[in-house]
């Protein structure tokens, strides 16, 4: 299997370990990198290392940020009493791109999946419940409409209901099994506006 020098093979191997990058793409990227000016490769590698070492979880919503509070949580114009619960930072970005949502978020970093052995304790639910001890008007559950997303939504609604805080679920305008990040803004907004109380 040793077609290339071991350095190139290693580079291809490293790249193909990234999500969504198959063997062919990894090979193309590897050769592209080798053809790039050395300074650009250094800059790329440096940016990756810096991003990895400075990025952390927002103290409040747990999205990825390089500050203690992310720009959304730190924005005084946002309504801190409305919390939209999403599975990951990419879903949060999808809603932010609509520019119409004025509340804040809570990022779970996953969804409950008995099949994969991911239970409620494996996602950031404890932190959500902790936030609900403050003055909150509404929790909007915007997990994906996959089996895992629905299971998580049901679980959260059961947790939140006893607190008396309004719990809503985004409308099913979002296709079943659809990842929020791939859905267009109009559909996302419609799903948000058409949310139903649980
Ligand atoms: Zn935040």
XYZ file of N, CA, C and O and ligand atoms in Angstrom:
793
model
N 0.813 -1.214 0.000
C 0.000 0.000 0.000
C 0.850 1.269 0.000
O 0.341 2.361 0.082
N 2.168 1.097 -0.021
C 3.035 2.270 0.107
C 3.262 2.903 -1.264
O 4.291 2.695 -1.890
N 2.243 3.675 -1.740
C 2.382 4.316 -3.048
C 3.251 5.557 -2.967
O 3.987 5.880 -3.862
N 3.096 6.261 -1.873
C 3.786 7.546 -1.724
C 4.829 7.432 -0.631
O 4.892 6.453 0.086
N 5.644 8.478 -0.499
C 6.583 8.497 0.616
C 5.762 8.521 1.896
O 4.607 8.915 1.901
N 6.354 8.061 2.975
C 5.569 7.901 4.197
C 4.997 9.226 4.701
O 3.922 9.266 5.284
N 5.703 10.346 4.438
C 5.188 11.641 4.874
C 3.869 11.962 4.194
O 2.928 12.414 4.826
N 3.819 11.709 2.876
C 2.578 11.981 2.152
C 1.480 11.034 2.620
O 0.349 11.442 2.853
N 1.825 9.772 2.806
C 0.836 8.809 3.294
C 0.271 9.243 4.639
O -0.929 9.159 4.883
N 1.151 9.738 5.496
C 0.697 10.181 6.817
C -0.254 11.361 6.710
O -1.247 11.442 7.423
N 0.102 12.282 5.808
C -0.739 13.456 5.617
C -2.130 13.022 5.120
O -3.151 13.467 5.641
N -2.151 12.134 4.149
C -3.430 11.634 3.616
C -4.221 10.942 4.724
O -5.419 11.157 4.890
N -3.526 10.155 5.506
C -4.186 9.416 6.581
C -4.804 10.380 7.600
O -5.952 10.224 8.018
N -4.035 11.412 7.974
C -4.531 12.400 8.942
C -5.750 13.123 8.399
O -6.739 13.310 9.102
N -5.671 13.537 7.144
C -6.785 14.287 6.547
C -8.029 13.417 6.425
O -9.136 13.877 6.675
N -7.829 12.143 6.073
C -9.007 11.294 5.871
C -9.657 10.903 7.190
O -10.752 10.360 7.201
N -9.000 11.215 8.301
C -9.628 10.922 9.596
C -10.619 12.020 9.976
O -11.358 11.893 10.948
N -10.651 13.115 9.186
C -11.582 14.204 9.469
C -12.974 13.843 8.939
O -13.082 13.119 7.950
N -14.030 14.371 9.588
C -15.377 14.007 9.143
C -15.665 14.505 7.733
O -15.275 15.613 7.368
N -16.307 13.680 6.945
C -16.733 14.070 5.603
C -15.622 14.029 4.569
O -15.816 14.412 3.429
N -14.444 13.609 4.964
C -13.338 13.563 4.014
C -12.963 12.115 3.732
O -12.421 11.416 4.586
N -13.291 11.677 2.534
C -12.985 10.305 2.143
C -11.563 10.204 1.620
O -10.842 11.210 1.555
N -11.167 9.013 1.237
C -9.795 8.764 0.794
C -9.402 9.633 -0.403
O -8.309 10.200 -0.432
N -10.331 9.779 -1.352
C -10.009 10.548 -2.555
C -9.796 12.022 -2.250
O -8.849 12.637 -2.742
N -10.718 12.588 -1.459
C -10.600 14.001 -1.095
C -9.325 14.221 -0.289
O -8.619 15.208 -0.500
N -9.034 13.304 0.611
C -7.835 13.433 1.447
C -6.591 13.479 0.562
O -5.686 14.292 0.767
N -6.590 12.629 -0.458
C -5.457 12.579 -1.374
C -5.331 13.905 -2.131
O -4.233 14.458 -2.246
N -6.494 14.431 -2.597
C -6.471 15.685 -3.346
C -5.989 16.830 -2.459
O -5.157 17.638 -2.864
N -6.492 16.859 -1.214
C -6.075 17.907 -0.286
C -4.590 17.808 0.035
O -3.892 18.824 0.084
N -4.125 16.593 0.221
C -2.717 16.395 0.564
C -1.818 16.960 -0.539
O -0.873 17.709 -0.268
N -2.152 16.639 -1.784
C -1.321 17.154 -2.879
C -1.461 18.662 -3.034
O -0.506 19.352 -3.375
N -2.652 19.157 -2.739
C -2.863 20.610 -2.784
C -1.971 21.290 -1.739
O -1.300 22.279 -2.023
N -1.940 20.728 -0.546
C -1.138 21.308 0.537
C 0.348 21.294 0.166
O 1.070 22.270 0.388
N 0.775 20.197 -0.413
C 2.191 20.088 -0.791
C 2.567 21.124 -1.856
O 3.677 21.656 -1.873
N 1.584 21.455 -2.707
C 1.834 22.465 -3.743
C 1.733 23.903 -3.239
O 2.139 24.831 -3.930
N 1.157 24.084 -2.061
C 0.978 25.447 -1.541
C 2.311 26.054 -1.119
O 3.218 25.327 -0.712
N 2.435 27.407 -1.172
C 3.651 28.023 -0.649
C 3.813 27.660 0.829
O 2.811 27.552 1.536
N 5.045 27.482 1.246
C 5.317 27.027 2.604
C 4.675 27.935 3.663
O 4.149 27.462 4.659
N 4.701 29.248 3.395
C 4.163 30.201 4.385
C 2.666 29.993 4.589
O 2.161 30.143 5.689
N 1.981 29.682 3.486
C 0.524 29.491 3.607
C 0.205 28.233 4.401
O -0.742 28.197 5.169
N 1.003 27.213 4.210
C 0.791 25.977 4.968
C 1.038 26.247 6.450
O 0.280 25.805 7.313
N 2.099 27.035 6.713
C 2.401 27.358 8.110
C 1.264 28.145 8.742
O 0.883 27.907 9.885
N 0.707 29.077 7.949
C -0.381 29.898 8.462
C -1.604 29.020 8.756
O -2.273 29.177 9.779
N -1.892 28.115 7.850
C -3.027 27.202 8.018
C -2.860 26.370 9.289
O -3.763 26.293 10.128
N -1.684 25.772 9.429
C -1.424 24.926 10.599
C -1.489 25.753 11.877
O -2.093 25.344 12.872
N -0.924 26.950 11.811
C -0.890 27.839 12.968
C -2.307 28.245 13.394
O -2.634 28.266 14.574
N -3.156 28.552 12.387
C -4.536 28.931 12.680
C -5.273 27.786 13.361
O -6.042 27.994 14.295
N -5.024 26.578 12.896
C -5.678 25.414 13.489
C -5.247 25.235 14.945
O -6.082 25.030 15.824
N -3.960 25.343 15.178
C -3.449 25.157 16.541
C -3.996 26.253 17.458
O -4.463 25.978 18.563
N -3.975 27.501 16.966
C -4.467 28.624 17.780
C -5.959 28.464 18.091
O -6.385 28.685 19.216
N -6.730 28.111 17.060
C -8.172 27.941 17.257
C -8.428 26.877 18.315
O -9.210 27.060 19.240
N -7.706 25.780 18.167
C -7.908 24.674 19.113
C -7.564 25.081 20.540
O -8.220 24.679 21.494
N -6.535 25.902 20.695
C -6.115 26.215 22.061
C -6.856 27.405 22.669
O -6.915 27.520 23.881
N -7.436 28.287 21.852
C -8.117 29.432 22.470
C -9.626 29.246 22.565
O -10.275 29.905 23.364
N -10.178 28.372 21.757
C -11.631 28.251 21.767
C -12.113 27.416 22.948
O -11.542 26.395 23.279
N -13.145 27.939 23.590
C -13.688 27.249 24.756
C -15.196 27.358 24.751
O -15.776 27.936 23.853
N -15.826 26.810 25.781
C -17.282 26.872 25.876
C -17.729 28.170 26.529
O -17.127 28.599 27.518
N -18.764 28.789 25.955
C -19.351 29.985 26.571
C -19.827 29.602 27.981
O -20.429 28.547 28.169
N -19.566 30.484 28.930
C -19.919 30.208 30.326
C -21.423 30.005 30.499
O -21.881 29.260 31.346
N -22.211 30.650 29.640
C -23.657 30.566 29.800
C -24.321 29.526 28.883
O -25.002 28.638 29.350
N -24.092 29.660 27.556
C -24.848 28.797 26.633
C -24.053 27.596 26.147
O -24.601 26.727 25.486
N -22.762 27.556 26.456
C -21.883 26.438 26.111
C -21.569 26.298 24.623
O -21.093 25.256 24.173
N -21.845 27.353 23.845
C -21.401 27.267 22.465
C -19.897 27.495 22.442
O -19.291 27.832 23.466
N -19.284 27.298 21.288
C -17.842 27.491 21.200
C -17.542 28.960 20.954
O -18.180 29.603 20.124
N -16.597 29.489 21.688
C -16.258 30.901 21.585
C -14.821 31.103 22.061
O -14.225 30.191 22.627
N -14.284 32.296 21.809
C -12.943 32.552 22.351
C -13.022 33.533 23.522
O -12.008 34.028 23.988
N -14.253 33.811 23.980
C -14.399 34.687 25.144
C -15.121 33.926 26.256
O -15.630 32.839 26.038
N -15.212 34.593 27.398
C -15.897 33.935 28.503
C -17.392 33.808 28.176
O -18.016 32.780 28.428
N -17.949 34.897 27.611
C -19.341 34.880 27.158
C -19.328 35.044 25.646
O -18.649 35.926 25.131
N -20.113 34.233 24.932
C -20.136 34.350 23.479
C -20.814 35.668 23.082
O -21.477 36.291 23.908
N -20.683 36.113 21.820
C -21.266 37.387 21.406
C -22.789 37.447 21.617
O -23.326 38.517 21.877
N -23.472 36.321 21.506
C -24.931 36.329 21.696
C -25.272 36.551 23.175
O -26.036 37.440 23.522
N -24.675 35.758 24.045
C -24.959 35.898 25.486
C -24.511 37.259 26.004
O -25.118 37.807 26.913
N -23.448 37.778 25.427
C -22.908 39.047 25.903
C -23.612 40.262 25.319
O -23.288 41.394 25.679
N -24.571 40.044 24.425
C -25.272 41.157 23.779
C -26.446 41.611 24.647
O -27.401 40.866 24.843
N -26.394 42.847 25.161
C -27.456 43.302 26.074
C -28.821 43.416 25.398
O -29.838 43.492 26.079
N -28.833 43.410 24.060
C -30.114 43.529 23.359
C -30.860 42.192 23.273
O -32.032 42.151 22.920
N -30.172 41.097 23.549
C -30.827 39.798 23.434
C -31.691 39.544 24.660
O -31.333 39.932 25.770
N -32.815 38.864 24.408
C -33.738 38.540 25.483
C -33.245 37.293 26.234
O -33.330 36.179 25.734
N -32.729 37.515 27.427
C -32.144 36.420 28.207
C -33.211 35.495 28.790
O -32.890 34.463 29.376
N -34.471 35.892 28.650
C -35.548 35.091 29.244
C -36.120 34.041 28.284
O -37.002 33.290 28.656
N -35.639 34.077 27.046
C -36.072 33.065 26.082
C -34.837 32.261 25.670
O -33.864 32.818 25.169
N -34.887 30.967 25.931
C -33.728 30.114 25.653
C -34.087 29.066 24.601
O -35.016 28.285 24.783
N -33.362 29.084 23.496
C -33.564 28.067 22.470
C -32.530 26.965 22.660
O -31.327 27.222 22.668
N -33.015 25.744 22.808
C -32.120 24.615 23.040
C -31.787 23.941 21.712
O -32.681 23.513 20.988
N -30.508 23.892 21.378
C -30.071 23.263 20.126
C -29.055 22.164 20.423
O -28.498 22.118 21.511
N -28.864 21.298 19.438
C -27.950 20.173 19.658
C -26.484 20.575 19.601
O -25.656 20.037 20.323
N -26.147 21.499 18.689
C -24.725 21.828 18.537
C -24.532 23.271 18.055
O -25.488 23.909 17.624
N -23.316 23.772 18.132
C -23.069 25.167 17.727
C -23.449 25.448 16.274
O -23.807 26.569 15.934
N -23.401 24.455 15.407
C -23.755 24.671 14.003
C -25.240 25.004 13.867
O -25.627 25.848 13.055
N -26.076 24.355 14.683
C -27.509 24.650 14.650
C -27.773 26.070 15.154
O -28.634 26.772 14.646
N -27.001 26.465 16.145
C -27.119 27.826 16.661
C -26.761 28.826 15.567
O -27.470 29.815 15.348
N -25.699 28.554 14.850
C -25.285 29.425 13.750
C -26.383 29.517 12.701
O -26.650 30.596 12.158
N -27.046 28.387 12.418
C -28.116 28.378 11.420
C -29.215 29.358 11.831
O -29.687 30.152 11.009
N -29.599 29.341 13.099
C -30.636 30.274 13.556
C -30.127 31.711 13.607
O -30.860 32.652 13.330
N -28.864 31.881 13.960
C -28.297 33.226 13.986
C -28.299 33.849 12.597
O -28.492 35.047 12.434
N -28.093 33.025 11.580
C -28.047 33.528 10.206
C -29.386 34.104 9.770
O -29.429 34.936 8.874
N -30.478 33.651 10.386
C -31.786 34.206 10.017
C -31.870 35.663 10.489
O -32.620 36.446 9.930
N -31.113 36.004 11.520
C -31.100 37.374 12.034
C -32.402 37.796 12.687
O -32.578 38.976 13.012
N -33.307 36.864 12.906
C -34.625 37.226 13.418
C -34.864 36.754 14.846
O -35.823 37.172 15.480
N -34.034 35.893 15.331
C -34.254 35.364 16.678
C -33.582 36.273 17.696
O -32.406 36.595 17.569
N -34.330 36.697 18.703
C -33.803 37.681 19.657
C -33.440 37.122 21.017
O -32.910 37.829 21.869
N -33.762 35.847 21.216
C -33.442 35.251 22.507
C -32.002 34.759 22.570
O -31.162 35.165 21.766
N -31.742 33.900 23.533
C -30.404 33.305 23.658
C -30.528 31.792 23.421
O -31.604 31.300 23.105
N -29.412 31.097 23.563
C -29.394 29.666 23.242
C -28.881 28.836 24.408
O -28.299 29.361 25.351
N -29.082 27.529 24.252
C -28.375 26.583 25.115
C -27.934 25.436 24.212
O -28.760 24.822 23.541
N -26.654 25.171 24.190
C -26.120 24.136 23.301
C -25.893 22.840 24.094
O -25.130 22.813 25.055
N -26.570 21.783 23.667
C -26.511 20.507 24.388
C -25.250 19.696 24.090
O -24.858 18.845 24.863
N -24.653 19.955 22.945
C -23.505 19.167 22.475
C -23.879 17.699 22.346
O -23.201 16.818 22.869
N -24.974 17.449 21.638
C -25.390 16.082 21.376
C -26.874 15.903 21.585
O -27.599 16.860 21.827
N -27.319 14.675 21.443
C -28.723 14.339 21.659
C -28.769 12.961 22.295
O -27.829 12.169 22.138
N -29.854 12.719 23.013
C -29.982 11.421 23.676
C -30.159 10.331 22.612
O -30.987 10.466 21.721
N -29.357 9.292 22.719
C -29.460 8.186 21.767
C -29.202 6.861 22.481
O -28.048 6.471 22.671
N -30.282 6.176 22.866
C -30.095 4.880 23.538
C -29.295 3.918 22.663
O -28.487 3.148 23.175
N -29.485 4.020 21.333
C -28.760 3.139 20.414
C -27.251 3.305 20.514
O -26.489 2.348 20.425
N -26.824 4.574 20.664
C -25.384 4.847 20.735
C -24.898 4.920 22.183
O -23.755 5.279 22.444
N -25.811 4.625 23.101
C -25.428 4.660 24.505
C -25.222 6.065 25.041
O -24.479 6.269 26.005
N -25.871 7.068 24.404
C -25.769 8.445 24.897
C -27.013 8.745 25.731
O -28.125 8.777 25.210
N -26.803 8.907 27.007
C -27.919 9.163 27.921
C -28.023 10.627 28.277
O -27.188 11.432 27.870
N -29.052 10.985 29.065
C -29.268 12.382 29.457
C -28.053 13.006 30.163
O -27.805 14.196 30.025
N -27.292 12.185 30.874
C -26.150 12.724 31.616
C -24.980 13.041 30.686
O -24.027 13.716 31.078
N -25.047 12.552 29.450
C -23.944 12.761 28.506
C -24.068 14.054 27.710
O -23.153 14.420 26.979
N -25.218 14.712 27.784
C -25.361 16.001 27.103
C -25.555 17.077 28.175
O -25.736 16.755 29.348
N -25.515 18.360 27.767
C -25.451 19.420 28.779
C -26.828 19.847 29.298
O -27.225 21.006 29.182
N -27.530 18.865 29.890
C -28.863 19.132 30.426
C -28.816 19.728 31.825
O -29.633 20.574 32.179
N -27.852 19.278 32.607
C -27.721 19.767 33.984
C -27.523 21.281 33.955
O -28.126 22.020 34.720
N -26.683 21.723 33.008
C -26.403 23.151 32.870
C -27.665 23.913 32.462
O -27.883 25.036 32.898
N -28.503 23.275 31.622
C -29.754 23.924 31.210
C -30.659 24.105 32.419
O -31.191 25.196 32.655
N -30.820 23.051 33.203
C -31.693 23.130 34.373
C -31.192 24.193 35.348
O -31.977 24.886 35.970
N -29.901 24.301 35.438
C -29.305 25.304 36.313
C -29.684 26.716 35.845
O -30.008 27.585 36.650
N -29.687 26.902 34.529
C -30.051 28.217 33.979
C -31.504 28.541 34.240
O -31.884 29.703 34.347
N -32.340 27.496 34.310
C -33.770 27.732 34.480
C -34.124 28.168 35.905
O -35.258 28.518 36.190
N -33.145 28.129 36.799
C -33.392 28.622 38.158
C -33.508 30.135 38.152
O -34.032 30.738 39.076
N -33.005 30.743 37.084
C -33.141 32.201 36.955
C -34.490 32.512 36.325
O -35.275 31.616 36.040
N -34.734 33.802 36.071
C -36.006 34.240 35.521
C -36.080 33.923 34.025
O -35.500 34.638 33.216
N -36.784 32.855 33.680
C -36.903 32.457 32.276
C -38.380 32.344 31.896
O -39.179 31.788 32.644
N -38.743 32.897 30.727
C -40.140 32.866 30.275
C -40.448 31.660 29.400
O -41.542 31.124 29.430
N -39.482 31.294 28.559
C -39.774 30.235 27.591
C -38.524 29.442 27.221
O -37.443 30.010 27.065
N -38.713 28.141 27.069
C -37.661 27.276 26.551
C -38.153 26.754 25.208
O -39.197 26.108 25.126
N -37.436 27.093 24.143
C -37.814 26.627 22.809
C -36.925 25.442 22.457
O -35.701 25.585 22.369
N -37.527 24.286 22.274
C -36.711 23.114 21.952
C -36.541 23.015 20.441
O -37.497 22.832 19.705
N -35.302 23.194 20.002
C -35.014 23.189 18.563
C -34.026 22.084 18.223
O -33.136 22.258 17.398
N -34.206 20.929 18.858
C -33.353 19.798 18.498
C -33.810 19.301 17.126
O -34.913 19.618 16.694
N -32.968 18.536 16.455
C -33.298 18.045 15.115
C -34.520 17.135 15.163
O -34.854 16.588 16.207
N -35.156 16.950 13.999
C -36.335 16.084 13.989
C -35.980 14.632 13.697
O -36.780 13.877 13.167
N -34.786 14.232 14.082
C -34.381 12.829 13.994
C -34.954 12.107 15.215
O -35.468 12.756 16.133
N -34.829 10.804 15.266
C -35.300 10.040 16.421
C -34.625 10.548 17.693
O -35.268 10.763 18.721
N -33.315 10.793 17.604
C -32.557 11.265 18.768
C -33.044 12.648 19.203
O -33.205 12.917 20.387
N -33.254 13.511 18.192
C -33.711 14.876 18.481
C -35.065 14.872 19.155
O -35.300 15.631 20.100
N -35.966 14.000 18.676
C -37.312 13.929 19.247
C -37.267 13.352 20.666
O -37.957 13.823 21.561
N -36.443 12.329 20.846
C -36.297 11.729 22.180
C -35.800 12.785 23.157
O -36.307 12.915 24.270
N -34.824 13.567 22.715
C -34.253 14.609 23.560
C -35.291 15.677 23.871
O -35.405 16.130 25.013
N -36.078 16.053 22.854
C -37.105 17.073 23.041
C -38.110 16.615 24.096
O -38.482 17.379 25.001
N -38.525 15.367 24.002
C -39.497 14.833 24.949
C -38.916 14.829 26.359
O -39.585 15.199 27.318
N -37.685 14.420 26.447
C -37.026 14.353 27.749
C -36.938 15.748 28.383
O -37.247 15.933 29.555
N -36.539 16.726 27.576
C -36.400 18.095 28.100
C -37.751 18.639 28.531
O -37.882 19.250 29.595
N -38.775 18.380 27.724
C -40.088 18.919 28.068
C -40.559 18.354 29.415
O -41.106 19.065 30.235
N -40.268 17.076 29.651
C -40.643 16.469 30.935
C -39.868 17.088 32.092
O -40.383 17.224 33.194
N -38.624 17.458 31.824
C -37.795 18.072 32.864
C -38.258 19.483 33.184
O -38.279 19.902 34.343
N -38.611 20.217 32.132
C -38.895 21.646 32.300
C -40.314 21.907 32.818
O -40.525 22.810 33.616
N -41.260 21.109 32.378
C -42.660 21.346 32.731
C -42.910 21.591 34.228
O -43.601 22.552 34.562
N -42.369 20.764 35.113
C -42.635 20.994 36.535
C -42.176 22.368 37.034
O -42.659 22.829 38.062
N -41.286 23.030 36.308
C -40.808 24.344 36.749
C -41.843 25.428 36.449
O -41.738 26.542 36.941
N -42.838 25.101 35.609
C -43.865 26.091 35.260
C -43.446 26.991 34.109
O -44.218 27.819 33.650
N -42.216 26.827 33.618
C -41.744 27.630 32.479
C -42.372 27.076 31.197
O -42.488 25.862 31.033
N -42.797 27.992 30.321
C -43.399 27.586 29.047
C -42.380 26.810 28.202
O -41.244 27.255 28.030
N -42.797 25.649 27.688
C -41.912 24.854 26.829
C -42.541 24.740 25.453
O -43.697 24.322 25.334
N -41.788 25.097 24.419
C -42.310 24.960 23.067
C -41.346 24.136 22.225
O -40.174 23.993 22.553
N -41.889 23.594 21.119
C -41.074 22.804 20.196
C -41.222 23.449 18.826
O -42.343 23.781 18.423
N -40.122 23.640 18.109
C -40.220 24.237 16.771
C -41.103 23.352 15.898
O -41.149 22.141 16.068
N -41.810 23.989 14.980
C -42.775 23.281 14.148
C -42.089 22.266 13.258
O -40.886 22.347 12.996
N -42.896 21.335 12.749
C -42.316 20.262 11.949
C -42.128 20.677 10.494
O -42.107 19.839 9.609
N -41.990 21.986 10.236
C -41.640 22.450 8.901
C -40.255 21.949 8.548
O -39.866 21.872 7.388
N -39.530 21.578 9.603
C -38.198 21.015 9.408
C -38.374 19.548 9.024
O -39.010 18.798 9.735
N -37.859 19.130 7.866
C -38.079 17.756 7.416
C -37.573 16.727 8.414
O -36.589 16.964 9.116
N -38.276 15.607 8.460
C -37.913 14.550 9.397
C -36.495 14.054 9.121
O -36.121 13.819 7.982
N -35.732 13.952 10.160
C -34.356 13.494 10.016
C -33.441 14.598 9.521
O -32.258 14.401 9.319
N -34.026 15.809 9.344
C -33.236 16.892 8.788
C -32.308 17.530 9.804
O -32.697 17.775 10.925
N -31.110 17.781 9.396
C -30.172 18.498 10.240
C -30.462 19.984 10.082
O -30.527 20.474 8.969
N -30.596 20.674 11.205
C -30.939 22.098 11.160
C -29.978 22.906 10.295
O -30.358 23.827 9.605
N -28.699 22.535 10.341
C -27.705 23.350 9.654
C -27.860 23.344 8.139
O -27.343 24.207 7.456
N -28.593 22.352 7.586
C -28.736 22.299 6.140
C -30.045 22.897 5.642
O -30.343 22.861 4.464
N -30.838 23.409 6.593
C -32.154 23.900 6.205
C -32.095 25.406 5.933
O -31.405 26.139 6.615
N -32.852 25.830 4.895
C -32.763 27.241 4.536
C -33.417 28.131 5.596
O -34.197 27.678 6.421
N -33.078 29.402 5.553
C -33.485 30.335 6.602
C -34.990 30.508 6.695
O -35.546 30.626 7.787
N -35.658 30.527 5.532
C -37.110 30.721 5.533
C -37.787 29.570 6.281
O -38.659 29.785 7.124
N -37.342 28.355 5.994
C -37.921 27.189 6.657
C -37.649 27.237 8.159
O -38.512 26.927 8.976
N -36.439 27.658 8.503
C -36.086 27.751 9.922
C -36.981 28.754 10.641
O -37.478 28.491 11.731
N -37.187 29.904 9.997
C -38.020 30.941 10.598
C -39.457 30.470 10.740
O -40.097 30.711 11.755
N -39.942 29.775 9.708
C -41.312 29.274 9.746
C -41.450 28.271 10.896
O -42.439 28.262 11.623
N -40.426 27.440 11.052
C -40.451 26.451 12.129
C -40.467 27.134 13.484
O -41.149 26.692 14.414
N -39.732 28.227 13.579
C -39.663 28.953 14.851
C -40.990 29.652 15.151
O -41.519 29.563 16.251
N -41.517 30.312 14.120
C -42.779 31.042 14.314
C -43.942 30.095 14.596
O -44.843 30.423 15.344
N -43.882 28.917 13.983
C -44.989 27.966 14.154
C -44.789 27.031 15.337
O -45.394 25.976 15.405
N -43.915 27.400 16.251
C -43.639 26.488 17.362
C -44.887 26.251 18.209
O -45.742 27.136 18.323
N -44.977 25.060 18.746
C -46.164 24.704 19.525
C -45.779 24.439 20.970
O -44.678 23.969 21.258
N -46.710 24.761 21.851
C -46.453 24.544 23.268
C -46.563 23.055 23.588
O -47.445 22.371 23.080
N -45.643 22.559 24.389
C -45.673 21.134 24.743
C -46.391 20.949 26.074
O -46.430 21.844 26.883
Zn -23.210 32.033 24.998
